[in-house]
Tab-separated table of C-alpha atoms in Angstrom:
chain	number	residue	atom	x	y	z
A	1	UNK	CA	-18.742	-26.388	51.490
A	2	UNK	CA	-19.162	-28.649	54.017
A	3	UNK	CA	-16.471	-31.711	54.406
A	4	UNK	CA	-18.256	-34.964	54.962
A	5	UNK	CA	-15.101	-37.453	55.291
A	6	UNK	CA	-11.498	-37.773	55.302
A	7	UNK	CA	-9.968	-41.621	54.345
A	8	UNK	CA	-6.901	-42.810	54.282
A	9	UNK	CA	-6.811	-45.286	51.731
A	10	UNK	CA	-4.046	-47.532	49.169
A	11	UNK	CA	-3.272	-46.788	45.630
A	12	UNK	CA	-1.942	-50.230	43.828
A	13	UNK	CA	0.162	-49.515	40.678
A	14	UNK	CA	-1.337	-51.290	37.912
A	15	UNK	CA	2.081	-52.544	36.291
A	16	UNK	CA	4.549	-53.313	39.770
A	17	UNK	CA	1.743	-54.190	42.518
A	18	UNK	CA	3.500	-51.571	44.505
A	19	UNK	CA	0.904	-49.738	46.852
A	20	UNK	CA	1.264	-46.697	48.398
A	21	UNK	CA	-1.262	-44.577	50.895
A	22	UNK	CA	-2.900	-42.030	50.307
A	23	UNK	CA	-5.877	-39.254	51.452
A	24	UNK	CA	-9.023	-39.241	50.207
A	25	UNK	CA	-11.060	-36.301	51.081
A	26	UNK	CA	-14.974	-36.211	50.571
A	27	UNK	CA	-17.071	-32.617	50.778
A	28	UNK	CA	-20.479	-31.624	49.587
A	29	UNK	CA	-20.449	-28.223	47.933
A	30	UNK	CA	-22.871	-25.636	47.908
A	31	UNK	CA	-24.537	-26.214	45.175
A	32	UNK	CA	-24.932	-29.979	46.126
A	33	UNK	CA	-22.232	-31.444	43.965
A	34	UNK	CA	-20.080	-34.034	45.740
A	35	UNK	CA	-16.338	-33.756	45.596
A	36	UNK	CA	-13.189	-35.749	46.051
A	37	UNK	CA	-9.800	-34.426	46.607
A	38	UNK	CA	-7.046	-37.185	46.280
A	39	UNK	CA	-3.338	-36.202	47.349
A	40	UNK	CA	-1.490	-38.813	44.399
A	41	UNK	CA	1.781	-37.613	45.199
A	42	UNK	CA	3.882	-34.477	46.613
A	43	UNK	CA	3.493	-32.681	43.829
A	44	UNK	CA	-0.302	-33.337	42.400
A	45	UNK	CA	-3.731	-33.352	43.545
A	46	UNK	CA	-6.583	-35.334	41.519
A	47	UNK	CA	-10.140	-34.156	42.363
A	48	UNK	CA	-13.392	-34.973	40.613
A	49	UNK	CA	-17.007	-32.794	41.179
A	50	UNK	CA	-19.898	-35.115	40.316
A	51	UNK	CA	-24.050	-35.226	41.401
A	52	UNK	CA	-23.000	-38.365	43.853
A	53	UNK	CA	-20.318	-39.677	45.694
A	54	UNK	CA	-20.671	-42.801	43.341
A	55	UNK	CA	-20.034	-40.953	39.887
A	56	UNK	CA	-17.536	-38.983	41.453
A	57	UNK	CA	-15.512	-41.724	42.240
A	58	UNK	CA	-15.706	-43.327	39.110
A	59	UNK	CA	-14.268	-39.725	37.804
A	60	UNK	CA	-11.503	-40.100	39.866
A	61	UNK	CA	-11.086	-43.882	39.006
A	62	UNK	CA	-10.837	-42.997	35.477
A	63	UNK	CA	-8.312	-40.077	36.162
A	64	UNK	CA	-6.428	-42.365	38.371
A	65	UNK	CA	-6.317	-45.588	35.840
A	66	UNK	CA	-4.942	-43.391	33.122
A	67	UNK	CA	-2.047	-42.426	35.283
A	68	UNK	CA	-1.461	-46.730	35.865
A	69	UNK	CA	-3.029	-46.365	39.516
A	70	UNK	CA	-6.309	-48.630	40.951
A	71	UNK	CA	-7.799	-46.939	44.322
A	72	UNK	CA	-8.430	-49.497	46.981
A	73	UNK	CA	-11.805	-49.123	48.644
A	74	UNK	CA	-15.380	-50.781	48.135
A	75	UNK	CA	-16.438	-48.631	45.584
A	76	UNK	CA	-13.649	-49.781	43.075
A	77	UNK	CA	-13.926	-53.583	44.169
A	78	UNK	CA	-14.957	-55.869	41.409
A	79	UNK	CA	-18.445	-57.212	43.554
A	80	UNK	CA	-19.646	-53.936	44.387
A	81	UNK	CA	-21.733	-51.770	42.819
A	82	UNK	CA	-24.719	-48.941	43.797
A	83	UNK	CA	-28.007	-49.406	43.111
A	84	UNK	CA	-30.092	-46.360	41.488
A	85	UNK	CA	-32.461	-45.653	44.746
A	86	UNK	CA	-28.692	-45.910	46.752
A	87	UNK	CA	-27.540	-42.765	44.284
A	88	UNK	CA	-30.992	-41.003	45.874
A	89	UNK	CA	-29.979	-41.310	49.311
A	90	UNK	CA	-27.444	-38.858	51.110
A	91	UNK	CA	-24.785	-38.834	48.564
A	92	UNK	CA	-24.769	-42.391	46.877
A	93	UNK	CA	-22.180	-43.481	49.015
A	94	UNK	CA	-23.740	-47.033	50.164
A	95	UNK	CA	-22.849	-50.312	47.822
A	96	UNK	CA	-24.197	-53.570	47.761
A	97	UNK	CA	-21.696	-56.059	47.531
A	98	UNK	CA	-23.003	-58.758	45.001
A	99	UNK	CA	-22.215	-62.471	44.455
A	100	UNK	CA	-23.064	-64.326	41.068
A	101	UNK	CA	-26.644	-65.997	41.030
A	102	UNK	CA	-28.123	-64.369	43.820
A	103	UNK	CA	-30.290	-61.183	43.341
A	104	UNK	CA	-29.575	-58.391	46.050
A	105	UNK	CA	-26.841	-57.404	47.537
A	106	UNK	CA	-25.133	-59.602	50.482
A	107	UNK	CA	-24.485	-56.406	52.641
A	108	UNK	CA	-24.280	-52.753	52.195
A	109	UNK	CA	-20.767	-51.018	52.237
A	110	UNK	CA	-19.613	-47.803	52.346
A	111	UNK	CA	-17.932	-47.020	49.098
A	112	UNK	CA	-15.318	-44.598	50.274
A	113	UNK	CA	-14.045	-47.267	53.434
A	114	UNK	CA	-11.471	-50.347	52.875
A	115	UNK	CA	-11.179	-53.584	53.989
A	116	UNK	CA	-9.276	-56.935	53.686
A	117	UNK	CA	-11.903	-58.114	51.214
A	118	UNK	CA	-11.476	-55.466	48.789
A	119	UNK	CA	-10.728	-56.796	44.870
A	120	UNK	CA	-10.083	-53.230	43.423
A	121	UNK	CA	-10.726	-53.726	39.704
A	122	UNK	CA	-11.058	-50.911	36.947
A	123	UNK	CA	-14.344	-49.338	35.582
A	124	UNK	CA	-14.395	-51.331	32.646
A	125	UNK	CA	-13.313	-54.570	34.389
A	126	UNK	CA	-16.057	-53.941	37.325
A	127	UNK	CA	-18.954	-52.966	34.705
A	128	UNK	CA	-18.345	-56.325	32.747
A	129	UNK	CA	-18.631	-57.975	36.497
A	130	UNK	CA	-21.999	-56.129	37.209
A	131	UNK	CA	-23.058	-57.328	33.329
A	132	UNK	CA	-21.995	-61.286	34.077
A	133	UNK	CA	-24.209	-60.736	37.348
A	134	UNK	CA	-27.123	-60.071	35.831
A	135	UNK	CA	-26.697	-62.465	33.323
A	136	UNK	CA	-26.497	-65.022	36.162
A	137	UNK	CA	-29.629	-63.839	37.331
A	138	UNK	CA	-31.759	-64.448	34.306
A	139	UNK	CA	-29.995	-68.017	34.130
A	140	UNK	CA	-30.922	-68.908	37.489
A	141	UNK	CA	-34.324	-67.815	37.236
A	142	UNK	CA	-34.856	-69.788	33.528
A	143	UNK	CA	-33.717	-72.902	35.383
């Protein structure tokens, strides 16, 4: 097992707005399956094993949401999202933060880093963002 990153990153409760930090820790295993360890409290542990850092986060996302917590990083902001040939490269850990009407990404990001331009959103909420993209792709390129 070899450990790839440690982050220190926010958890937002999804009722108060209250955010508290926490520790994200990233490792490749042997058998080439990414995982994440995140300390949630004193007491618990949440970690997810996945093919890429990408899927495993949105394990963890899902774990997390059901609890009433959002992670904030780029990979759980609303514009951000990782292409298919991104997943084939190192460990899918590279977004492309997206803007409606324009096709390609406006910059790359690492998924498992913060920022102040982070809009952490749920799975559902940031797949329904990705679909309205595309759809303002085909309606830019019809007009």
């Amino acid at each position: 097992m070899t450990e790839i990153d440690v982050s220190q990153l926010a958890l937002r409760n999804m009722t108060t707005g209250q955010e508290r930090q926490t520790t994200l820790t990233i490792q490749e295993k042997a058998d080439g399956l990414i995982s994440l360890s995140l300390q949630v409290d004193s007491a618990g542990v949440l970690t997810a094993h996945e093919a890429t850092g990408w899927d495993a986060l949105t394990a963890l996302r899902l774990a997390l949401e059901a609890q009433g917590w959002l992670l904030i990083c780029y990979g759980t902001s609303l514009n951000v999202t990782v292409t298919p040939m991104a997943l084939n490269m190192g460990i899918g850990s590279v977004g492309s933060r997206l803007r409606m009407g324009v096709r390609g990404g406006l910059d790359t990001v690492d998924i498992f880093q913060t920022g102040p331009d982070v809009q952490p959103a749920t799975v559902q909420d940031q797949l329904d963002w990705y679909q309205a993209w595309l759809r303002s792709l085909a309606a830019n390129s019809s007009a």
